Amino acid sequence: FEDGLNKPDRLRWRYRLRFGVEAKYFDWATVNLRLVSSDGDPVSGNTTLTDTFRKKPITIDVASVTIAPPWTDAIKVIGGKFDIPIWQPLVSSPMVYDYDLTPEGVAEQLQWRFGDKQQYRVFANAGQYSVKEFSNDSNDAYMFDQQIGLETKFGPDPKTPRLKVTAAGGYYLTSNLRNLKAGDSPNLGNALIGV
């Protein structure tokens, strides 16, 4: 029998293909483009081998421009469709975002290094994301994300620290998210089922 907890075992053959290009434009701009084998799921670049030999789609995963003054690493502005600009631990346990998610909009990153060996770093990240544009309505859905944090490096050389500790906190809010309907997102992991 089958219910929510007792589903039959399945064997799936999947693959993931990514192709990326990064180009510097003068000293202050970087253009990124990445294509991925995906059916458009916002949190997965995997493609399942199935569906009676149909052709498999390639989608745009990243298409962005990063502006950064060449004389400092203190500020960056990113626009387009980009990787998550908010700091997350590198372990495979995302606290807020899935690592495959690539939001669309604008993001800002600020940082300040200090200490006798530049071993401390205070940073702030912010993102303004377009979630859903409605062609017949001006109440588009947006998400706003803010984060501040502190990074400390321990050891004689901060470039190769023996230990690095990062602590960060953030806050996000949405605007007009109630206008989304079930089916607006192909993601089933955090779907709007029943909305």
N, CA, C and O of each residue as an XYZ file, in Angstrom:
780
protein
N       0.843     -1.175      0.000
C       0.000      0.000      0.000
C       0.880      1.227      0.000
O       2.068      1.152      0.312
N       0.292      2.362     -0.353
C       1.075      3.581     -0.492
C       0.360      4.732      0.202
O      -0.809      5.013     -0.062
N       1.088      5.389      1.093
C       0.584      6.616      1.690
C       1.736      7.616      1.719
O       2.751      7.407      1.055
N       1.593      8.687      2.472
C       2.625      9.719      2.479
C       3.976      9.256      2.966
O       4.994      9.808      2.550
N       4.024      8.245      3.846
C       5.294      7.783      4.410
C       5.815      6.513      3.756
O       7.021      6.265      3.780
N       4.954      5.718      3.184
C       5.354      4.428      2.619
C       5.238      4.462      1.105
O       4.273      3.957      0.531
N       6.225      5.057      0.471
C       6.231      5.124     -0.975
C       7.142      4.032     -1.523
O       8.109      3.653     -0.862
N       6.858      3.525     -2.706
C       7.696      2.470     -3.268
C       9.096      2.988     -3.582
O       9.276      4.159     -3.916
N      10.085      2.098     -3.470
C      11.455      2.455     -3.840
C      11.515      2.716     -5.335
O      10.825      2.069     -6.123
N      12.357      3.682     -5.714
C      12.487      4.015     -7.122
C      13.952      4.091     -7.481
O      14.788      4.468     -6.660
N      14.254      3.733     -8.703
C      15.595      3.890     -9.246
C      15.509      4.942    -10.336
O      14.764      4.785    -11.304
N      16.274      6.017    -10.175
C      16.292      7.076    -11.177
C      17.707      7.241    -11.687
O      18.665      7.249    -10.913
N      17.829      7.372    -12.983
C      19.102      7.688    -13.609
C      19.071      9.167    -13.940
O      18.210      9.631    -14.688
N      20.021      9.905    -13.375
C      20.033     11.355    -13.557
C      21.418     11.819    -13.976
O      22.422     11.141    -13.754
N      21.439     12.976    -14.579
C      22.713     13.613    -14.909
C      22.561     15.110    -14.715
O      21.452     15.640    -14.649
N      23.704     15.776    -14.626
C      23.736     17.225    -14.493
C      24.871     17.742    -15.363
O      26.004     17.271    -15.273
N      24.558     18.693    -16.187
C      25.540     19.311    -17.063
C      25.537     20.802    -16.785
O      24.482     21.435    -16.754
N      26.725     21.362    -16.583
C      26.857     22.806    -16.410
C      27.970     23.309    -17.305
O      29.004     22.660    -17.464
N      27.744     24.471    -17.885
C      28.751     25.118    -18.705
C      28.735     26.594    -18.357
O      27.705     27.257    -18.487
N      29.879     27.114    -17.912
C      29.922     28.503    -17.483
C      31.049     29.280    -18.124
O      32.092     28.726    -18.474
N      30.821     30.577    -18.272
C      31.812     31.491    -18.817
C      31.855     32.722    -17.920
O      30.818     33.269    -17.543
N      33.070     33.149    -17.584
C      33.252     34.387    -16.824
C      34.203     35.271    -17.602
O      35.286     34.830    -17.985
N      33.814     36.512    -17.842
C      34.632     37.436    -18.621
C      34.791     38.744    -17.861
O      33.823     39.296    -17.339
N      36.043     39.238    -17.805
C      36.330     40.527    -17.195
C      36.165     41.619    -18.235
O      36.634     41.483    -19.365
N      35.507     42.693    -17.860
C      35.345     43.844    -18.729
C      36.051     45.007    -18.058
O      35.587     45.505    -17.031
N      37.138     45.434    -18.610
C      38.033     46.398    -17.978
C      38.442     45.849    -16.601
O      38.590     44.636    -16.450
N      38.622     46.703    -15.616
C      39.016     46.263    -14.277
C      37.855     46.243    -13.312
O      38.013     45.802    -12.173
N      36.696     46.707    -13.731
C      35.626     46.959    -12.767
C      34.355     46.159    -12.996
O      33.420     46.277    -12.204
N      34.282     45.353    -14.041
C      33.061     44.596    -14.313
C      33.381     43.159    -14.697
O      34.334     42.894    -15.430
N      32.573     42.243    -14.194
C      32.684     40.830    -14.543
C      31.327     40.356    -15.043
O      30.303     40.582    -14.398
N      31.330     39.700    -16.193
C      30.108     39.156    -16.782
C      30.138     37.641    -16.593
O      31.132     36.988    -16.913
N      29.044     37.088    -16.072
C      28.938     35.643    -15.854
C      27.761     35.083    -16.632
O      26.683     35.676    -16.665
N      27.981     33.940    -17.256
C      26.923     33.210    -17.945
C      27.118     31.731    -17.628
O      28.219     31.201    -17.775
N      26.046     31.065    -17.193
C      26.114     29.629    -16.924
C      24.842     28.965    -17.425
O      23.735     29.411    -17.121
N      25.006     27.906    -18.186
C      23.899     27.102    -18.680
C      23.879     25.798    -17.892
O      24.924     25.309    -17.464
N      22.686     25.237    -17.703
C      22.553     24.008    -16.923
C      21.495     23.121    -17.564
O      20.530     23.607    -18.153
N      21.693     21.813    -17.439
C      20.682     20.865    -17.908
C      19.585     20.805    -16.862
O      19.785     20.275    -15.770
N      18.431     21.349    -17.199
C      17.352     21.439    -16.225
C      16.042     21.694    -16.941
O      16.017     22.238    -18.045
N      14.959     21.297    -16.305
C      13.640     21.585    -16.861
C      13.083     22.899    -16.325
O      11.916     23.212    -16.561
N      13.895     23.669    -15.609
C      13.461     24.949    -15.072
C      13.214     24.947    -13.579
O      12.875     25.987    -13.015
N      13.376     23.803    -12.921
C      13.208     23.735    -11.472
C      14.199     24.692    -10.821
O      15.398     24.585    -11.080
N      13.741     25.628     -9.981
C      14.654     26.621     -9.416
C      15.688     26.061     -8.441
O      16.681     26.734     -8.165
N      15.490     24.857     -7.913
C      16.446     24.315     -6.943
C      17.044     22.981     -7.383
O      17.478     22.196     -6.540
N      17.074     22.710     -8.685
C      17.724     21.486     -9.143
C      18.182     21.643    -10.579
O      17.432     22.089    -11.447
N      19.422     21.269    -10.807
C      19.961     21.214    -12.164
C      20.021     19.799    -12.669
O      20.666     19.533    -13.683
N      19.361     18.878    -11.984
C      19.378     17.472    -12.393
C      18.339     17.210    -13.476
O      17.269     17.819    -13.488
N      18.662     16.316    -14.364
C      17.732     15.881    -15.400
C      17.604     14.370    -15.301
O      18.605     13.656    -15.225
N      16.372     13.888    -15.301
C      16.101     12.455    -15.191
C      16.028     11.844    -16.583
O      15.393     12.396    -17.481
N      16.689     10.689    -16.754
C      16.611      9.959    -18.017
C      15.280      9.240    -18.060
O      15.094      8.219    -17.398
N      14.355      9.773    -18.839
C      12.999      9.247    -18.885
C      12.240      9.867    -20.048
O      12.839     10.531    -20.894
N      10.967      9.663    -20.097
C      10.028     10.358    -20.979
C      10.225     10.026    -22.451
O      10.306     10.924    -23.290
N      10.299      8.771    -22.755
C      10.278      8.241    -24.129
C      11.230      8.956    -25.081
O      10.846      9.356    -26.180
N      12.477      9.111    -24.643
C      13.571      9.621    -25.483
C      13.396     11.066    -25.934
O      13.980     11.465    -26.942
N      12.607     11.858    -25.214
C      12.428     13.264    -25.591
C      13.747     14.019    -25.431
O      14.616     13.615    -24.658
N      13.881     15.114    -26.167
C      15.058     15.972    -26.062
C      15.076     16.617    -24.682
O      14.024     16.923    -24.120
N      16.262     16.821    -24.142
C      16.413     17.397    -22.810
C      16.748     18.883    -22.918
O      17.556     19.279    -23.758
N      16.129     19.705    -22.068
C      16.338     21.156    -22.170
C      17.638     21.625    -21.507
O      18.142     21.005    -20.570
N      18.148     22.711    -22.011
C      19.261     23.457    -21.416
C      18.681     24.824    -21.060
O      18.051     25.466    -21.901
N      18.889     25.278    -19.810
C      18.323     26.547    -19.373
C      19.418     27.492    -18.888
O      20.539     27.073    -18.601
N      19.072     28.768    -18.803
C      20.000     29.780    -18.283
C      19.966     29.707    -16.764
O      18.919     29.910    -16.149
N      21.106     29.418    -16.165
C      21.225     29.314    -14.711
C      21.739     30.622    -14.118
O      21.261     31.055    -13.069
N      22.707     31.253    -14.778
C      23.272     32.531    -14.338
C      23.477     33.410    -15.567
O      23.983     32.948    -16.590
N      23.085     34.661    -15.465
C      23.356     35.680    -16.481
C      23.439     37.001    -15.725
O      22.421     37.655    -15.497
N      24.656     37.392    -15.334
C      24.788     38.540    -14.436
C      26.012     39.383    -14.758
O      26.924     38.964    -15.471
N      25.992     40.583    -14.203
C      27.126     41.500    -14.258
C      27.442     41.915    -12.835
O      26.550     42.302    -12.080
N      28.720     41.834    -12.466
C      29.189     42.287    -11.152
C      30.066     43.511    -11.350
O      31.044     43.478    -12.096
N      29.700     44.592    -10.671
C      30.462     45.840    -10.736
C      31.229     45.977     -9.423
O      30.639     45.911     -8.345
N      32.548     46.168     -9.519
C      33.392     46.331     -8.334
C      34.521     47.298     -8.676
O      35.225     47.093     -9.665
N      34.709     48.353     -7.875
C      35.817     49.272     -8.144
C      37.148     48.528     -8.083
O      37.348     47.724     -7.172
N      38.065     48.770     -9.021
C      39.326     48.015     -9.046
C      40.272     48.340     -7.897
O      41.180     47.556     -7.620
N      40.089     49.465     -7.225
C      41.013     49.871     -6.176
C      40.629     49.341     -4.791
O      41.367     49.553     -3.828
N      39.482     48.652     -4.675
C      39.075     48.150     -3.368
C      38.227     46.893     -3.525
O      37.572     46.702     -4.549
N      38.244     46.042     -2.510
C      37.353     44.874     -2.497
C      36.211     45.084     -1.495
O      35.562     44.128     -1.071
N      35.976     46.348     -1.124
C      34.991     46.657     -0.089
C      33.558     46.665     -0.583
O      32.640     46.548      0.229
N      33.328     46.799     -1.885
C      31.958     46.918     -2.385
C      31.812     46.197     -3.719
O      32.700     46.244     -4.571
N      30.674     45.530     -3.880
C      30.287     44.903     -5.143
C      28.790     45.105     -5.337
O      28.021     45.079     -4.376
N      28.388     45.305     -6.576
C      26.978     45.374     -6.942
C      26.765     44.357     -8.059
O      27.496     44.348     -9.049
N      25.760     43.505     -7.892
C      25.490     42.429     -8.841
C      24.083     42.621     -9.398
O      23.157     42.933     -8.649
N      23.919     42.439    -10.691
C      22.606     42.546    -11.306
C      22.375     41.441    -12.314
O      23.301     41.008    -13.000
N      21.130     40.986    -12.400
C      20.775     39.932    -13.348
C      20.250     38.705    -12.628
O      19.501     38.817    -11.657
N      20.645     37.533    -13.107
C      20.322     36.241    -12.477
C      21.655     35.681    -11.999
O      22.539     35.402    -12.808
N      21.803     35.516    -10.684
C      23.122     35.268    -10.109
C      23.045     34.231     -8.991
O      21.967     33.877     -8.514
N      24.240     33.752     -8.585
C      24.322     32.869     -7.427
C      23.931     33.635     -6.171
O      23.990     34.864     -6.143
N      23.538     32.916     -5.146
C      23.101     33.530     -3.887
C      24.192     34.468     -3.359
O      25.322     34.023     -3.153
N      23.887     35.759     -3.132
C      24.897     36.680     -2.618
C      25.010     36.669     -1.090
O      25.912     37.290     -0.528
N      24.099     35.969     -0.426
C      24.083     35.906      1.034
C      25.036     34.812      1.500
O      25.050     33.717      0.936
N      25.838     35.104      2.534
C      26.775     34.107      3.056
C      26.010     32.935      3.683
O      25.026     33.127      4.398
N      26.486     31.720      3.398
C      25.959     30.495      3.996
C      27.132     29.587      4.323
O      28.178     29.694      3.683
N      26.992     28.692      5.303
C      28.063     27.728      5.570
C      28.301     26.843      4.355
O      27.380     26.616      3.570
N      29.517     26.342      4.186
C      29.848     25.502      3.045
C      29.459     24.039      3.229
O      29.678     23.227      2.330
N      28.892     23.698      4.367
C      28.435     22.329      4.565
C      27.169     22.113      3.736
O      26.510     23.076      3.345
N      26.837     20.869      3.473
C      25.672     20.593      2.635
C      24.390     20.592      3.463
O      23.613     19.637      3.430
N      24.189     21.655      4.188
C      22.986     21.831      4.993
C      22.585     23.295      4.923
O      22.783     24.037      5.886
N      22.022     23.724      3.794
C      21.711     25.143      3.646
C      20.725     25.611      4.706
O      19.709     24.965      4.958
N      21.041     26.746      5.323
C      20.204     27.275      6.392
C      19.022     28.067      5.846
O      17.951     28.082      6.454
N      19.206     28.719      4.716
C      18.135     29.544      4.170
C      17.823     29.141      2.726
O      16.665     28.895      2.390
N      18.840     29.074      1.880
C      18.643     28.849      0.455
C      19.256     27.521      0.020
O      20.262     27.077      0.572
N      18.638     26.901     -0.971
C      19.248     25.772     -1.644
C      20.390     26.314     -2.498
O      20.267     27.389     -3.086
N      21.499     25.578     -2.569
C      22.668     26.090     -3.291
C      22.441     26.190     -4.799
O      23.182     26.901     -5.477
N      21.454     25.509     -5.334
C      21.164     25.601     -6.767
C      20.308     26.811     -7.120
O      20.167     27.139     -8.298
N      19.738     27.477     -6.128
C      18.868     28.618     -6.383
C      19.673     29.794     -6.931
O      20.741     30.113     -6.409
N      19.169     30.434     -7.975
C      19.804     31.624     -8.542
C      18.741     32.714     -8.670
O      17.987     32.735     -9.643
N      18.678     33.621     -7.690
C      17.653     34.672     -7.726
C      17.909     35.660     -8.857
O      18.982     35.689     -9.460
N      16.888     36.467     -9.122
C      16.968     37.483    -10.172
C      16.687     38.850     -9.564
O      15.729     39.015     -8.809
N      17.516     39.818     -9.892
C      17.334     41.158     -9.358
C      18.662     41.870     -9.199
O      19.497     41.866    -10.103
N      18.848     42.486     -8.029
C      20.056     43.248     -7.723
C      20.524     42.861     -6.326
O      19.708     42.597     -5.443
N      21.842     42.827     -6.129
C      22.408     42.536     -4.808
C      23.617     43.440     -4.570
O      24.306     43.855     -5.501
N      23.846     43.728     -3.286
C      24.990     44.541     -2.886
C      25.780     43.781     -1.828
O      25.195     43.136     -0.957
N      27.117     43.855     -1.900
C      27.989     43.227     -0.911
C      29.016     44.255     -0.438
O      29.734     44.850     -1.242
N      29.072     44.450      0.880
C      30.025     45.368      1.494
C      30.886     44.579      2.474
O      30.399     43.646      3.111
N      32.161     44.945      2.600
C      33.012     44.315      3.602
C      34.101     45.285      4.042
O      34.504     46.183      3.303
N      34.559     45.073      5.261
C      35.640     45.883      5.812
C      36.558     44.964      6.585
O      36.122     44.296      7.523
N      37.835     44.919      6.201
C      38.842     44.090      6.871
C      39.648     44.965      7.831
O      39.961     46.117      7.531
N      39.973     44.395      8.982
C      40.758     45.151      9.958
C      41.553     44.185     10.821
O      41.443     42.967     10.678
N      42.351     44.741     11.713
C      43.259     43.958     12.548
C      44.681     44.131     12.048
O      44.891     44.544     10.907
N      45.672     43.818     12.896
C      47.065     44.011     12.503
C      47.466     43.151     11.310
O      48.394     43.512     10.586
N      46.788     42.017     11.085
C      47.045     41.161      9.922
C      45.811     41.035      9.026
O      45.717     40.115      8.213
N      44.880     41.956      9.180
C      43.628     41.911      8.423
C      42.873     40.595      8.670
O      42.244     40.053      7.761
N      42.944     40.099      9.891
C      42.341     38.808     10.225
C      40.861     38.898     10.568
O      40.214     37.867     10.751
N      40.316     40.090     10.659
C      38.893     40.268     10.958
C      38.202     40.891      9.751
O      38.778     41.711      9.036
N      36.963     40.484      9.546
C      36.187     41.036      8.435
C      34.744     41.210      8.879
O      34.118     40.254      9.337
N      34.208     42.421      8.748
C      32.794     42.697      8.961
C      32.182     42.808      7.566
O      32.738     43.468      6.688
N      31.033     42.157      7.366
C      30.423     42.204      6.043
C      28.921     42.426      6.140
O      28.290     42.131      7.156
N      28.375     42.948      5.069
C      26.926     43.149      4.935
C      26.542     42.785      3.510
O      27.189     43.210      2.554
N      25.489     41.999      3.377
C      24.974     41.589      2.075
C      23.496     41.944      2.005
O      22.778     41.843      3.000
N      23.052     42.355      0.839
C      21.630     42.674      0.657
C      21.217     42.259     -0.743
O      22.009     42.320     -1.684
N      19.967     41.837     -0.867
C      19.441     41.459     -2.167
C      18.014     41.936     -2.332
O      17.217     41.894     -1.394
N      17.701     42.387     -3.527
C      16.349     42.780     -3.877
C      15.970     41.931     -5.093
O      16.461     42.162     -6.198
N      15.093     40.948     -4.877
C      14.812     39.937     -5.886
C      13.400     40.095     -6.442
O      12.455     40.388     -5.710
N      13.283     39.898     -7.732
C      11.983     39.857     -8.378
C      11.508     38.403     -8.348
O      12.134     37.533     -8.953
N      10.405     38.139     -7.645
C       9.911     36.770     -7.495
C       8.943     36.412     -8.615
O       9.044     35.333     -9.198
N       8.010     37.302     -8.919
C       7.020     37.014     -9.963
C       6.497     38.318    -10.528
O       6.060     39.197     -9.785
N       6.542     38.441    -11.857
C       6.008     39.608    -12.539
C       4.658     39.223    -13.132
O       4.532     38.214    -13.825
N       3.661     40.040    -12.849
C       2.317     39.799    -13.372
C       2.050     40.793    -14.494
O       2.085     42.004    -14.274
N       1.786     40.292    -15.687
C       1.630     41.184    -16.832
C       0.355     42.008    -16.777
O       0.292     43.067    -17.402
N      -0.666     41.561    -16.050
C      -1.923     42.299    -16.008
C      -2.163     42.991    -14.671
O      -3.295     43.365    -14.363
N      -1.104     43.164    -13.868
C      -1.260     43.713    -12.526
C       0.034     44.419    -12.145
O       1.108     43.997    -12.573
N      -0.044     45.469    -11.360
C       1.162     46.172    -10.920
C       1.638     45.691     -9.556
O       2.595     46.248     -9.018
N       1.008     44.684     -8.987
C       1.387     44.175     -7.667
C       2.315     42.968     -7.801
O       1.991     41.872     -7.345
N       3.470     43.181     -8.431
C       4.442     42.115     -8.610
C       4.974     41.652     -7.256
O       4.947     42.407     -6.284
N       5.457     40.411     -7.194
C       5.986     39.842     -5.951
C       7.497     40.050     -5.893
O       8.207     39.780     -6.862
N       7.983     40.534     -4.744
C       9.403     40.800     -4.530
C       9.849     40.202     -3.201
O       9.040     39.923     -2.316
N      11.168     40.014     -3.091
C      11.775     39.563     -1.833
C      12.973     40.454     -1.550
O      13.740     40.781     -2.455
N      13.130     40.846     -0.289
C      14.230     41.708      0.140
C      14.982     40.987      1.249
O      14.380     40.548      2.229
N      16.289     40.865      1.096
C      17.110     40.070      2.006
C      18.280     40.915      2.507
O      18.958     41.573      1.718
N      18.514     40.894      3.822
C      19.627     41.639      4.412
C      20.395     40.712      5.353
O      19.810     39.830      5.982
N      21.707     40.920      5.443
C      22.543     40.103      6.320
C      23.757     40.910      6.762
O      24.327     41.677      5.986
N      24.146     40.723      8.032
C      25.405     41.265      8.528
C      26.163     40.140      9.197
O      25.559     39.195      9.703
N      27.498     40.234      9.204
C      28.275     39.156      9.795
C      29.685     39.581     10.144
O      30.145     40.668      9.793
N      30.358     38.677     10.852
C      31.747     38.874     11.266
C      32.510     37.594     11.001
O      32.047     36.501     11.330
N      33.694     37.736     10.399
C      34.575     36.600     10.128
C      35.891     36.829     10.859
O      36.447     37.927     10.818
N      36.386     35.796     11.525
C      37.650     35.873     12.243
C      38.533     34.712     11.798
O      38.085     33.568     11.738
N      39.800     35.019     11.484
C      40.762     33.998     11.066
C      41.819     33.852     12.151
O      42.349     34.841     12.657
N      42.119     32.607     12.499
C      43.108     32.310     13.533
C      44.310     31.623     12.903
O      44.162     30.757     12.041
N      45.491     32.012     13.336
C      46.733     31.447     12.830
C      47.704     32.550     12.487
O      47.319     33.718     12.448
N      48.963     32.205     12.235
C      49.974     33.231     11.959
C      49.758     33.967     10.638
O      50.133     35.133     10.515
N      49.155     33.297      9.644
C      48.947     33.925      8.335
C      47.458     33.872      7.984
O      46.920     32.785      7.780
N      46.777     35.034      7.908
C      45.342     35.045      7.596
C      45.006     34.481      6.212
O      43.868     34.078      5.972
N      45.988     34.447      5.297
C      45.724     33.880      3.967
C      45.578     32.370      4.014
O      44.895     31.785      3.174
N      46.210     31.739      4.981
C      46.084     30.287      5.193
C      45.807     30.036      6.681
O      46.668     29.524      7.396
N      44.611     30.395      7.141
C      44.317     30.291      8.578
C      44.184     28.833      9.023
O      43.804     27.956      8.248
N      44.506     28.611     10.283
C      44.302     27.275     10.868
C      42.824     27.059     11.175
O      42.319     25.937     11.137
N      42.150     28.158     11.480
C      40.720     28.096     11.797
C      40.067     29.402     11.356
O      40.615     30.486     11.557
N      38.895     29.278     10.757
C      38.129     30.454     10.360
C      36.730     30.304     10.932
O      36.077     29.281     10.726
N      36.270     31.320     11.650
C      34.939     31.313     12.263
C      34.147     32.475     11.685
O      34.614     33.614     11.662
N      32.941     32.172     11.219
C      32.057     33.193     10.664
C      30.715     33.112     11.363
O      30.145     32.030     11.510
N      30.217     34.246     11.790
C      28.879     34.336     12.391
C      28.112     35.418     11.648
O      28.634     36.503     11.391
N      26.861     35.106     11.306
C      26.062     36.068     10.565
C      24.601     35.929     10.950
O      24.147     34.865     11.370
N      23.891     37.010     10.800
C      22.453     37.011     11.028
C      21.786     37.831      9.947
O      22.391     38.738      9.375
N      20.552     37.512      9.676
C      19.882     38.223      8.606
C      18.387     38.298      8.800
O      17.820     37.753      9.747
N      17.775     38.994      7.867
C      16.330     39.192      7.903
C      15.860     39.338      6.464
O      16.484     40.043      5.672
N      14.767     38.676      6.128
C      14.205     38.902      4.812
C      12.713     39.172      4.924
O      12.057     38.748      5.875
N      12.200     39.877      3.947
C      10.772     40.155      3.897
C      10.317     40.087      2.453
O      11.123     40.186      1.527
N       9.025     39.919      2.276
C       8.463     39.795      0.936
C       7.391     40.858      0.726
O       6.834     41.403      1.680
N       7.122     41.132     -0.519
C       6.079     42.073     -0.890
C       5.189     41.411     -1.931
O       5.672     40.938     -2.960
N       3.894     41.380     -1.665
C       2.891     40.830     -2.578
C       3.060     39.341     -2.852
O       2.629     38.860     -3.899
N       3.667     38.614     -1.947
C       3.819     37.172     -2.135
C       2.465     36.476     -2.146
O       2.321     35.402     -2.729
N       1.483     37.080     -1.507
C       0.139     36.497     -1.473
C      -0.488     36.419     -2.861
O      -1.457     35.685     -3.056
N       0.051     37.165     -3.830
C      -0.490     37.136     -5.183
C      -0.065     35.897     -5.968
O      -0.607     35.631     -7.041
N       0.900     35.136     -5.446
C       1.308     33.900     -6.119
C       0.225     32.848     -5.943
O      -0.509     32.841     -4.955
N       0.145     31.971     -6.915
C      -0.821     30.879     -6.866
C      -0.086     29.559     -6.967
O       1.043     29.507     -7.456
N      -0.716     28.497     -6.509
C      -0.137     27.167     -6.674
C       0.118     26.953     -8.158
O      -0.747     27.218     -8.993
N       1.299     26.478     -8.473
C       1.659     26.275     -9.871
C       2.535     27.375    -10.429
O       3.089     27.217    -11.517
N       2.683     28.511     -9.705
C       3.570     29.570    -10.179
C       5.025     29.144    -10.130
O       5.845     29.671    -10.880
N       5.359     28.204     -9.266
C       6.721     27.694     -9.146
C       6.722     26.202     -9.393
O       5.871     25.492     -8.859
N       7.668     25.702    -10.200
C       7.734     24.250    -10.410
C       8.358     23.516     -9.240
O       8.371     22.285     -9.231
N       8.879     24.236     -8.247
C       9.541     23.588     -7.118
C       8.518     22.920     -6.210
O       7.570     23.562     -5.759
N       8.706     21.650     -5.945
C       7.799     20.931     -5.063
C       8.316     20.897     -3.625
O       7.570     20.557     -2.707
N       9.597     21.251     -3.425
C      10.168     21.216     -2.093
C       9.575     22.265     -1.169
O       9.312     21.981      0.000
N       9.365     23.448     -1.662
C       8.764     24.531     -0.898
C       7.571     25.091     -1.666
O       7.411     26.305     -1.787
N       6.746     24.202     -2.176
C       5.667     24.623     -3.078
C       4.593     25.383     -2.320
O       4.493     25.316     -1.095
N       3.808     26.095     -3.079
C       2.709     26.869     -2.533
C       1.432     26.051     -2.571
O       0.373     26.554     -2.944
N       1.535     24.801     -2.187
C       0.385     23.909     -2.229
C      -0.715     24.441     -1.331
O      -0.469     24.770     -0.171
N      -1.908     24.526     -1.853
C      -3.052     24.940     -1.056
C      -3.208     26.423     -0.884
O      -4.117     26.854     -0.174
N      -2.354     27.240     -1.508
C      -2.469     28.690     -1.368
C      -3.590     29.175     -2.247
O      -3.868     30.373     -2.288
